[in-house]
PDB file of C-alpha atoms and ligand atoms in Angstrom:
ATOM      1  CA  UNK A   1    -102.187-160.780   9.935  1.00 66.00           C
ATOM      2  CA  UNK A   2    -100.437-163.635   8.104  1.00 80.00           C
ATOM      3  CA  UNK A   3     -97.341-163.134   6.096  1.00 95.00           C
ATOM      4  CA  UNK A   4     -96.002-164.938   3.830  1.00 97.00           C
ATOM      5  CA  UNK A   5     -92.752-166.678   4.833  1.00 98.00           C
ATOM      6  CA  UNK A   6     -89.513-165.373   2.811  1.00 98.00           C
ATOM      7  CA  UNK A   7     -86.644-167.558   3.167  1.00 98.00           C
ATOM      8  CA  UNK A   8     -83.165-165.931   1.668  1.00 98.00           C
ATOM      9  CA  UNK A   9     -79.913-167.013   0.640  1.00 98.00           C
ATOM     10  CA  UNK A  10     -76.870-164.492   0.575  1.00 98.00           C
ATOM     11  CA  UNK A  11     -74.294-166.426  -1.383  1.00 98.00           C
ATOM     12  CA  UNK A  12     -71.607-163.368  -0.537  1.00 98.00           C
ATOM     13  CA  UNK A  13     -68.935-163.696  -2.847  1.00 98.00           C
ATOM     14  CA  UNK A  14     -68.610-167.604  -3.012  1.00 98.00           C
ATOM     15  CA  UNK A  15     -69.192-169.957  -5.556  1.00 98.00           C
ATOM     16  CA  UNK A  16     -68.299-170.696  -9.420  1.00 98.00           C
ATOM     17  CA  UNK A  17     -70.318-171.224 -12.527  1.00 98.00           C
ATOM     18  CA  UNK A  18     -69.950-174.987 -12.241  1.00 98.00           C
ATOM     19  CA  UNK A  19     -70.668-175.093  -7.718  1.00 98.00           C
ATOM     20  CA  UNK A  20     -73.840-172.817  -8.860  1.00 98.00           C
ATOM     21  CA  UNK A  21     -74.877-174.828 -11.594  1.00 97.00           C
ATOM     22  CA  UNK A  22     -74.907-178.251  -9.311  1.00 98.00           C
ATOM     23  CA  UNK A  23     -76.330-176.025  -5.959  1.00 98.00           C
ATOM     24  CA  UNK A  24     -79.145-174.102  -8.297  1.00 98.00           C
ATOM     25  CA  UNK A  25     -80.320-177.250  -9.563  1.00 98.00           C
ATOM     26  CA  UNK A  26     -80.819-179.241  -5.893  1.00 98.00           C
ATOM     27  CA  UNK A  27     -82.747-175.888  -4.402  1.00 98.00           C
ATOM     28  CA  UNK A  28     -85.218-176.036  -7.952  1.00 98.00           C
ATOM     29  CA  UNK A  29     -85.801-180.230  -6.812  1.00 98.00           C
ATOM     30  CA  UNK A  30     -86.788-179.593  -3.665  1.00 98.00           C
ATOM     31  CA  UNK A  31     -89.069-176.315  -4.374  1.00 98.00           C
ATOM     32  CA  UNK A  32     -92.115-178.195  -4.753  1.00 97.00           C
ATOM     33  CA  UNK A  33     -92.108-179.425  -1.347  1.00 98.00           C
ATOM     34  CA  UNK A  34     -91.888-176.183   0.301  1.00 98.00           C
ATOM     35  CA  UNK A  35     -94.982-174.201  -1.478  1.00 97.00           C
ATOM     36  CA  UNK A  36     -95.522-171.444   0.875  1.00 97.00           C
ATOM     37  CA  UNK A  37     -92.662-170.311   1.058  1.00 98.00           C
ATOM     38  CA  UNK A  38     -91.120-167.626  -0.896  1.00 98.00           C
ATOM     39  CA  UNK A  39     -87.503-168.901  -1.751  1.00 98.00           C
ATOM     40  CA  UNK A  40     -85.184-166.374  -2.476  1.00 98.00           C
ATOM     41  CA  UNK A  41     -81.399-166.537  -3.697  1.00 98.00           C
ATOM     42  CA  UNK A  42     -78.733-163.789  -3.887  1.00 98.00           C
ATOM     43  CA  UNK A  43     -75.773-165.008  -6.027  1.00 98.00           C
ATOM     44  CA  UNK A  44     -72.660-162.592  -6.978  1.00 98.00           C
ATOM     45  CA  UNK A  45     -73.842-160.358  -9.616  1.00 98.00           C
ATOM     46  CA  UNK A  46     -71.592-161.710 -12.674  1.00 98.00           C
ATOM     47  CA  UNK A  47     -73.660-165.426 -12.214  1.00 98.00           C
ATOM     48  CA  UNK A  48     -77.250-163.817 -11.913  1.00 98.00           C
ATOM     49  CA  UNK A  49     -78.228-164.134 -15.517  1.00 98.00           C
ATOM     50  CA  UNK A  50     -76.936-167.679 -15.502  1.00 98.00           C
ATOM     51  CA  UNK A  51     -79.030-168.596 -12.547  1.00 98.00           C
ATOM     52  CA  UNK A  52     -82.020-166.867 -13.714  1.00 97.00           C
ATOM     53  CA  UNK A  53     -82.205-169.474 -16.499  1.00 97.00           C
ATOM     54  CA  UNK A  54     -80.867-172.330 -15.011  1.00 97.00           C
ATOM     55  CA  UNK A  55     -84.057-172.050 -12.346  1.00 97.00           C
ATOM     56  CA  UNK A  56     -86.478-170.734 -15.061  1.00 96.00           C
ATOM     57  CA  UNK A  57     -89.899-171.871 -14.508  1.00 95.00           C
ATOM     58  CA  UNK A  58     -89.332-172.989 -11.298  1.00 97.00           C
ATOM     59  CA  UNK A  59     -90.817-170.476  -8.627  1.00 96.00           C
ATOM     60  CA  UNK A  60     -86.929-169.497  -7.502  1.00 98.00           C
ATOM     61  CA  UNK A  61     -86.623-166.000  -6.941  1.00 98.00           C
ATOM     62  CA  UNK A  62     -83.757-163.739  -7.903  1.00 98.00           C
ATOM     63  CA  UNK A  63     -81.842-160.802  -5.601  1.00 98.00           C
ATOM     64  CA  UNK A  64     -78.386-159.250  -6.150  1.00 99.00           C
ATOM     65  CA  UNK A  65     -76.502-158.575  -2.663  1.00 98.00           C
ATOM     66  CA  UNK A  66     -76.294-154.495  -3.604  1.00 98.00           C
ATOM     67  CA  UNK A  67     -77.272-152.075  -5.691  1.00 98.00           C
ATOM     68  CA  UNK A  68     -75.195-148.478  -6.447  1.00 98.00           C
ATOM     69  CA  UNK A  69     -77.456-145.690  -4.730  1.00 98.00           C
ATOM     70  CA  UNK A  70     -77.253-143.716  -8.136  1.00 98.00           C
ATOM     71  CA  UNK A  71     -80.993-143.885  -9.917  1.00 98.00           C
ATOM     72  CA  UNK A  72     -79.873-143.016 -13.063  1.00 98.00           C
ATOM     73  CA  UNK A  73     -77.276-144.687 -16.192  1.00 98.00           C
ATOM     74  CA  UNK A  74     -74.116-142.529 -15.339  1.00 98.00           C
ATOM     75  CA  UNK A  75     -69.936-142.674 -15.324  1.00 98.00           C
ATOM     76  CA  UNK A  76     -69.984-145.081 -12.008  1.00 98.00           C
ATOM     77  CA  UNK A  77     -67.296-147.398 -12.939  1.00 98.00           C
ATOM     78  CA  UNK A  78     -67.760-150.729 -11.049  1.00 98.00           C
ATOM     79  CA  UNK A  79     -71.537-150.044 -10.045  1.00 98.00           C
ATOM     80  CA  UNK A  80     -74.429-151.434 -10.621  1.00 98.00           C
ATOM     81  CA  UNK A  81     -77.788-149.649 -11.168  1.00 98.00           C
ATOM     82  CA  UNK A  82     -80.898-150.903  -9.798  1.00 98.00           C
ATOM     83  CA  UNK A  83     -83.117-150.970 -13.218  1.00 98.00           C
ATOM     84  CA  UNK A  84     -80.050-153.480 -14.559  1.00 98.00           C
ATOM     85  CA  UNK A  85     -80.606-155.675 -11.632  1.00 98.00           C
ATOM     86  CA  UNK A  86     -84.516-155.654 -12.716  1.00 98.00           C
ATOM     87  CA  UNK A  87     -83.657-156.094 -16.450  1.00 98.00           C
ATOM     88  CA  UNK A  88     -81.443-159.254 -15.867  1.00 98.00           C
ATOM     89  CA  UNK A  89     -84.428-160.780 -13.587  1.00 98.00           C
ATOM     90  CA  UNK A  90     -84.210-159.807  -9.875  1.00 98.00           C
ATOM     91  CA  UNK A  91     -87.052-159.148  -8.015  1.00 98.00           C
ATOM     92  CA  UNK A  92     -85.101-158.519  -4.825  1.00 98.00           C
ATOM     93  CA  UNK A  93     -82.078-156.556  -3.526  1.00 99.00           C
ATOM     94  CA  UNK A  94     -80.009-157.074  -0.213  1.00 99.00           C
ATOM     95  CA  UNK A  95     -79.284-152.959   1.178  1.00 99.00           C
ATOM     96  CA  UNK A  96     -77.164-152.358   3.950  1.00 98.00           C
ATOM     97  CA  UNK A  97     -75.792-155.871   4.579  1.00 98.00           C
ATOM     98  CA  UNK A  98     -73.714-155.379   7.914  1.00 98.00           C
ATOM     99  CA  UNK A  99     -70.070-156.144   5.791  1.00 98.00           C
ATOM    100  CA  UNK A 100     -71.309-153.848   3.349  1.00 98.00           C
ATOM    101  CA  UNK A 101     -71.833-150.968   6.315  1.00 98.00           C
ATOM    102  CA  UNK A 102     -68.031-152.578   7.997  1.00 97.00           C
ATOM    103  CA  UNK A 103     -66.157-152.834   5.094  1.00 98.00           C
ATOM    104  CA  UNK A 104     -67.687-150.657   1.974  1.00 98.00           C
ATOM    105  CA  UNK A 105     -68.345-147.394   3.589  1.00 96.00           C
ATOM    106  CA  UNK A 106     -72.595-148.149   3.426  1.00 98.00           C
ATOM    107  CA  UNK A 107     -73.204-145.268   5.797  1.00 98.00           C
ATOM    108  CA  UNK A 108     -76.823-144.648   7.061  1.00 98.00           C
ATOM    109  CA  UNK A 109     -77.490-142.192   5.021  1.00 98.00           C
ATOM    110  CA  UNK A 110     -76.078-144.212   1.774  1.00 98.00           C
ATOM    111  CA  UNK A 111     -78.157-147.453   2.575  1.00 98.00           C
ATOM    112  CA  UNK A 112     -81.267-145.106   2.845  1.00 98.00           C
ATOM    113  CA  UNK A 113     -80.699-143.727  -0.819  1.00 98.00           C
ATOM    114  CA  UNK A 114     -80.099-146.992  -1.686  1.00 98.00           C
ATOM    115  CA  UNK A 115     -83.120-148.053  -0.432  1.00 98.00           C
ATOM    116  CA  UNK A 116     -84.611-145.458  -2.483  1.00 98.00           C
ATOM    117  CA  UNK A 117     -82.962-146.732  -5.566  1.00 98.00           C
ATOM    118  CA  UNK A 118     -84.213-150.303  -4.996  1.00 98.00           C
ATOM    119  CA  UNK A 119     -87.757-149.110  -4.775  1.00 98.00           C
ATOM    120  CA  UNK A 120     -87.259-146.485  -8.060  1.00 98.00           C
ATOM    121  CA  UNK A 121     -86.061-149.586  -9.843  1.00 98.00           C
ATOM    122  CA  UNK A 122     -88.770-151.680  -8.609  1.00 98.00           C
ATOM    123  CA  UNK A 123     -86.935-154.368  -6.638  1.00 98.00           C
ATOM    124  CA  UNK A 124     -87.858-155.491  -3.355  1.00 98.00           C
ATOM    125  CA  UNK A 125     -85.214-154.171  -0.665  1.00 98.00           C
ATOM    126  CA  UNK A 126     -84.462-156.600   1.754  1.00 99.00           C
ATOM    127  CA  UNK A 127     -82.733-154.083   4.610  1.00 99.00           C
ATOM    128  CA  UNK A 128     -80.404-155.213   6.812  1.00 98.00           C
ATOM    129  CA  UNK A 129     -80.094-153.854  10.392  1.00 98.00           C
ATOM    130  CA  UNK A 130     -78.171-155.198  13.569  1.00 98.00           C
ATOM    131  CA  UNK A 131     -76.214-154.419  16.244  1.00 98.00           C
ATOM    132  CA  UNK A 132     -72.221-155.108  17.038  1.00 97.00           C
ATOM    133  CA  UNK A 133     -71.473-157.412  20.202  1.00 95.00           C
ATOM    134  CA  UNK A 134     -69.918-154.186  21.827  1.00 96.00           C
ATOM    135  CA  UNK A 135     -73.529-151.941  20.920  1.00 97.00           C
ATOM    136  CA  UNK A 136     -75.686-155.179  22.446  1.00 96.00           C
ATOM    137  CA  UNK A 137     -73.076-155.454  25.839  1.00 94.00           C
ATOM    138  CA  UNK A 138     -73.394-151.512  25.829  1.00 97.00           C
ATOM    139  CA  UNK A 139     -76.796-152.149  26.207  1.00 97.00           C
ATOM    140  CA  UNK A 140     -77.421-150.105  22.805  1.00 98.00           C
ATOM    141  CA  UNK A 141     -78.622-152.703  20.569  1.00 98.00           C
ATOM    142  CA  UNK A 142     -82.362-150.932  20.008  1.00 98.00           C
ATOM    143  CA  UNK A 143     -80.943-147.161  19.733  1.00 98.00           C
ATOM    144  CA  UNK A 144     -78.631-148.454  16.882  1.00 98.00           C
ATOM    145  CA  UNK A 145     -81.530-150.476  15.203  1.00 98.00           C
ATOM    146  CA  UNK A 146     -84.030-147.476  15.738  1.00 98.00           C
ATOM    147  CA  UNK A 147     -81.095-145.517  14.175  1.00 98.00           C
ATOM    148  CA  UNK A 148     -80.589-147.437  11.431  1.00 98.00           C
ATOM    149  CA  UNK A 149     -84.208-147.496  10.484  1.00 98.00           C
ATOM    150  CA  UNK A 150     -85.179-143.489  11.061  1.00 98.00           C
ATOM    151  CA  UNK A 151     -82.773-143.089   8.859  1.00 98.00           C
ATOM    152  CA  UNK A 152     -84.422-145.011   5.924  1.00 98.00           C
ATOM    153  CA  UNK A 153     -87.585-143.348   6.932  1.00 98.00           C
ATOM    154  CA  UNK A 154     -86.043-140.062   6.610  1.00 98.00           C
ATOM    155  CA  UNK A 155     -85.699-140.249   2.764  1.00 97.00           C
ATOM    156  CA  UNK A 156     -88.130-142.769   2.124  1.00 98.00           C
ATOM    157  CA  UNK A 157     -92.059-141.687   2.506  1.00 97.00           C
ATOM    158  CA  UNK A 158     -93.631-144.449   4.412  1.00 96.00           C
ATOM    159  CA  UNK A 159     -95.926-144.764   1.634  1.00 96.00           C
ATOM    160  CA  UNK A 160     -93.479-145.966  -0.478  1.00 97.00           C
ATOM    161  CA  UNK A 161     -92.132-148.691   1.945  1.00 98.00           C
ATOM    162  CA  UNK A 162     -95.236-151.375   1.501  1.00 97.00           C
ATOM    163  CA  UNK A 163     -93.026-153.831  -0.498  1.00 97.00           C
ATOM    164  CA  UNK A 164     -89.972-153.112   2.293  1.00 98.00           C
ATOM    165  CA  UNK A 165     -88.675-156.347   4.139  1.00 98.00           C
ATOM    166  CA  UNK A 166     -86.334-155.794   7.086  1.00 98.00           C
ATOM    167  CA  UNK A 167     -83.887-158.426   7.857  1.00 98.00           C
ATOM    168  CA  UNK A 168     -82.617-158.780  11.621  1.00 98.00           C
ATOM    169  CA  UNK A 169     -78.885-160.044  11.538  1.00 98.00           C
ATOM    170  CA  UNK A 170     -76.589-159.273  14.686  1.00 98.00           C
ATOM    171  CA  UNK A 171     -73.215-158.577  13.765  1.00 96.00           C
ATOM    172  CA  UNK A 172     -72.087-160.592  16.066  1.00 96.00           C
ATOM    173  CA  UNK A 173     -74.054-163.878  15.013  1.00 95.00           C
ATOM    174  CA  UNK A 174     -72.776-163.646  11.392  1.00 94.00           C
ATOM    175  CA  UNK A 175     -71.008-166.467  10.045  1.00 91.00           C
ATOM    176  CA  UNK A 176     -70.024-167.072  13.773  1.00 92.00           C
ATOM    177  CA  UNK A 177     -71.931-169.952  14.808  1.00 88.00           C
ATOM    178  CA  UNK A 178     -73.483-167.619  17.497  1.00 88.00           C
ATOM    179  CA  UNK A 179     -77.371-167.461  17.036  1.00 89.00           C
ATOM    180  CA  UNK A 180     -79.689-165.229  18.656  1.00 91.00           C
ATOM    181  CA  UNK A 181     -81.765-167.316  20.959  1.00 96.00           C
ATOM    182  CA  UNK A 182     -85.479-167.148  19.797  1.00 97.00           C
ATOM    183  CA  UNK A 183     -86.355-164.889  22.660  1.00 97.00           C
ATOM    184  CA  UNK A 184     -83.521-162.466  21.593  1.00 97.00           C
ATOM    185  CA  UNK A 185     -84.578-162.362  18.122  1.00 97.00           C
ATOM    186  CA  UNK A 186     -88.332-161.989  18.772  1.00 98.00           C
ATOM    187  CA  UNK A 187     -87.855-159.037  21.084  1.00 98.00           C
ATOM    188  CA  UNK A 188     -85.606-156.820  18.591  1.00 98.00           C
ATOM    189  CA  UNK A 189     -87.831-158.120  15.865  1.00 98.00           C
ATOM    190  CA  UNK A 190     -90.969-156.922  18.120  1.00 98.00           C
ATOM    191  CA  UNK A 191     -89.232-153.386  18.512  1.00 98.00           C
ATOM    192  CA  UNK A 192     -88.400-153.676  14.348  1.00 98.00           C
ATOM    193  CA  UNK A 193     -92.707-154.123  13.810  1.00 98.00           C
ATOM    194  CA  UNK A 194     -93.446-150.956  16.739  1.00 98.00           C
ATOM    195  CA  UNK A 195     -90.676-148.897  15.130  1.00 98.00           C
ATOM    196  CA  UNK A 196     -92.722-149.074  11.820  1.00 98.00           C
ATOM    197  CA  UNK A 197     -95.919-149.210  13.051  1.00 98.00           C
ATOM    198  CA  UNK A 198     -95.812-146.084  14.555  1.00 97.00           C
ATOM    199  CA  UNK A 199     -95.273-144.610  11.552  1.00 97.00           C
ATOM    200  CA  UNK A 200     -97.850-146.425   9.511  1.00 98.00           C
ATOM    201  CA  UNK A 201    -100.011-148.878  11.773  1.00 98.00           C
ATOM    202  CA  UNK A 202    -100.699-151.247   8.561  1.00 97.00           C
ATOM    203  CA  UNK A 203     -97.207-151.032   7.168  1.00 98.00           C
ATOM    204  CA  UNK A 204     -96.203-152.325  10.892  1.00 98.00           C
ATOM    205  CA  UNK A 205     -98.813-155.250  10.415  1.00 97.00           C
ATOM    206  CA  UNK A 206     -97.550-156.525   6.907  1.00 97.00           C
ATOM    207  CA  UNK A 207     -93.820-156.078   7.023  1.00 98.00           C
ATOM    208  CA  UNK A 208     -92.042-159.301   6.680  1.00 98.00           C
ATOM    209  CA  UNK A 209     -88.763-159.560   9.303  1.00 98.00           C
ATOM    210  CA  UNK A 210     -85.889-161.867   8.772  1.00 98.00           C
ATOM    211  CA  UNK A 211     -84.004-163.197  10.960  1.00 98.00           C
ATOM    212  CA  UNK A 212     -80.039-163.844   9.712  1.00 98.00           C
ATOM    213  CA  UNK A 213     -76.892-164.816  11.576  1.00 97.00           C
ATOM    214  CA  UNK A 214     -76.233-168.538  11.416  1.00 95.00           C
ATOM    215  CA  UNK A 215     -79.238-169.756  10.464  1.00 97.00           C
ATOM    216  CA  UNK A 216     -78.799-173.489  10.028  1.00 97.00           C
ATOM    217  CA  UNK A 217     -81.370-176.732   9.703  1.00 98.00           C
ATOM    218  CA  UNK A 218     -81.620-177.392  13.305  1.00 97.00           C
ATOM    219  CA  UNK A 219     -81.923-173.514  14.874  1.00 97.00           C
ATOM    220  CA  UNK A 220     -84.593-172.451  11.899  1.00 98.00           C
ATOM    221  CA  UNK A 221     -87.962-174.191  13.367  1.00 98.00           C
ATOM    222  CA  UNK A 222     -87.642-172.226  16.356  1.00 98.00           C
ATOM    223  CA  UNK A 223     -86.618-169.126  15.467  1.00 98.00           C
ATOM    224  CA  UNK A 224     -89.413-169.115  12.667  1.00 98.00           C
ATOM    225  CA  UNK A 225     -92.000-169.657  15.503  1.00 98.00           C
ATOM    226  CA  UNK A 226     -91.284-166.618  16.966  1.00 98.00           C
ATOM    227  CA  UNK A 227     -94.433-164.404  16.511  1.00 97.00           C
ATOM    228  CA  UNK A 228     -93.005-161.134  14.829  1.00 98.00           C
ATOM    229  CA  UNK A 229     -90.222-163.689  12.744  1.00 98.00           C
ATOM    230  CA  UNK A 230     -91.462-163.741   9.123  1.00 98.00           C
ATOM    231  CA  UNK A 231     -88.333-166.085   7.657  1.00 98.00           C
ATOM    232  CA  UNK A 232     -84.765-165.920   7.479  1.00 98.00           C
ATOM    233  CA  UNK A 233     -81.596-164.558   5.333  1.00 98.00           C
ATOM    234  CA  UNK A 234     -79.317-167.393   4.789  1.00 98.00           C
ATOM    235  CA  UNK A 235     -75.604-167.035   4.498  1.00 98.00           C
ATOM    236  CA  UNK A 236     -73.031-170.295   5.118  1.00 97.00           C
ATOM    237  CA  UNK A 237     -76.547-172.387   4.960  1.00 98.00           C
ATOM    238  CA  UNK A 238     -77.330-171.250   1.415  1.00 98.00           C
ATOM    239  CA  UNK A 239     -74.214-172.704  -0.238  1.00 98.00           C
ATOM    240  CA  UNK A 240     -75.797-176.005   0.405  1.00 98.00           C
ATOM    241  CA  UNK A 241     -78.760-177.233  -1.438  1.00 98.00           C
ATOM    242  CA  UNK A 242     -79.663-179.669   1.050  1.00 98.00           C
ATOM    243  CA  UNK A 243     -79.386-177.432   4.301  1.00 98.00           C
ATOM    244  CA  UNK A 244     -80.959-174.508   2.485  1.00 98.00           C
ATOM    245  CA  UNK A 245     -84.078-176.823   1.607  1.00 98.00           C
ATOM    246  CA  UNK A 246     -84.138-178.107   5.223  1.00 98.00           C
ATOM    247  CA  UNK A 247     -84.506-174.184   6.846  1.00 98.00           C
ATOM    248  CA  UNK A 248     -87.271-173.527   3.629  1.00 98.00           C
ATOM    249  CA  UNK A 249     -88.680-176.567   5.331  1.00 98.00           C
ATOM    250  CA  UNK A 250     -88.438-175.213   8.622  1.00 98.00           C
ATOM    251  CA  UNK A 251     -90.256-171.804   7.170  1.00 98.00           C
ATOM    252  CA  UNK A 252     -93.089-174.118   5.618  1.00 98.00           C
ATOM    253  CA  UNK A 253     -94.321-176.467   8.529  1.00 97.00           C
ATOM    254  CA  UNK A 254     -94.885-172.862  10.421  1.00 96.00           C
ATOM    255  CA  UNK A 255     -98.640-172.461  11.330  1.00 78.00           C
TER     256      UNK A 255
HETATM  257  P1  PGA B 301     -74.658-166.633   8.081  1.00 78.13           P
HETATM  258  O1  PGA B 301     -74.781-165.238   7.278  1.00 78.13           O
HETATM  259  O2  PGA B 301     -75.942-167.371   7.910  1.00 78.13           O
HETATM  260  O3  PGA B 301     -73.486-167.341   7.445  1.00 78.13           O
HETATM  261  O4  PGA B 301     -74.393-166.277   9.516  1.00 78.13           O
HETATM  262  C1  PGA B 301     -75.958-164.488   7.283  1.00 78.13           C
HETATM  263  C2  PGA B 301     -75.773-163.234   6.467  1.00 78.13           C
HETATM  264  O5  PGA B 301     -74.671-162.658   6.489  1.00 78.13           O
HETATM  265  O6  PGA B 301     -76.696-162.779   5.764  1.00 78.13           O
END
């Protein structure tokens, strides 16, 4: 079947009102030429309301780069629920973003209730999975991703997933420079599609896969050819209206 490219920028925790105002403005310019593609950004949380209405009216979508795994309003100082994402205009949600499972104690079994929570609230989880360099030179890199995903599908009935999107990002190709050749990226993104569609043989057919970890204008075309690759999740790329418009570029001219 044919999916619908999603192309996805993860601001992390960069930027200003001022740098977002200038780099929000150059994506909405250059939407128009890209109109298959779904165009997604994911600023820090504080500048999401700003953002919605500086690109208001102009096909940009709207993520946040986490969501608390709670469901429900509660005393969670310093989270952020999933239905307050939704009310200040995101459609999508980043869960499980490798730094996130390094750095912020997003265990397994947390970015699988968090998955959960995206879907109570209604947003679009974009789940990350990957392996470390040590997991891929262990020769381990699909037992972690299979691990990673069971346990999503442990909590999550599979006919809840249809609006799921997986994301692809080796640790090790982060913000690195390091990109997984196509071939490398194809194959774990084949394994990704069987993984699912042995679950759920249509669910396997429509899930869109991303491919992130230094994404940049002139690596995009060919990793977007890749059969099972369905668009990307932009980090260093995304801070730059121009480069970001060049990879939703990439994503358009795709069959
Ligand atoms: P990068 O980041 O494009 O800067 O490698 C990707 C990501 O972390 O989502």
């Amino acid at each position: 079947m044919s999916r619908q490219y999603l192309v996805a920028g993860n601001w992390k925790m960069f930027g200003n009102m001022a740098s977002n105002q200038v780099l929000v403005e150059g994506m909405c310019a250059g939407l128009d030429a890209v109109p298959k593609v779904q165009v997604l950004v994911c600023p820090p949380a504080t500048y999401l309301t700003a953002i919605q209405q500086a690109a208001r009216g102009s096909g940009l979508l709207l993520g946040a780069q986490n969501l608390a795994a709670q469901e429900k309003e509660g005393a969670f100082t310093g989270e952020i629920l999933g239905s307050m994402l939704k009310d200040v205009g995101c459609s999508h949600v980043i869960v499980g973003h490798s730094e996130r499972r390094a750095l912020f104690g997003d265990t397994d079994a947390v970015v699988a209730q968090k998955v959960h929570a995206a879907l109570a609230a209604g947003l679009v989880p974009i789940l990350c999975v990957g392996e470390t360099l040590a997991e891929r030179e262990a020769d381990a890199t699909e037992a972690v991703i299979a691990r990673q995903i069971d346990a999503v599908l442990a909590v999550n009935p599979v006919a809840s997933l249809a609006a799921l999107v997986i994301a692809y990002e080796p640790v090790w190709a982060i913000g690195t420079g390091k990109t997984a050749s196509p071939e490398q990226a194809q194959n774990v993104h084949a394994f990704i599609r069987a993984r699912i569609a042995a679950v759920d043989a249509k669910l396997g057919d429509s899930l869109r896969i991303l491919y992130g970890g230094s994404v940049k204008p002139d690596n995009a075309a060919s990793i977007f050819a890749q059969t099972d690759v369905d668009g990307g999740l932009i980090g260093g790329a995304s801070l730059k209206a121009a480069d970001f418009l060049a990879i939703c570029a990439a994503a358009q001219s795709q069959g």
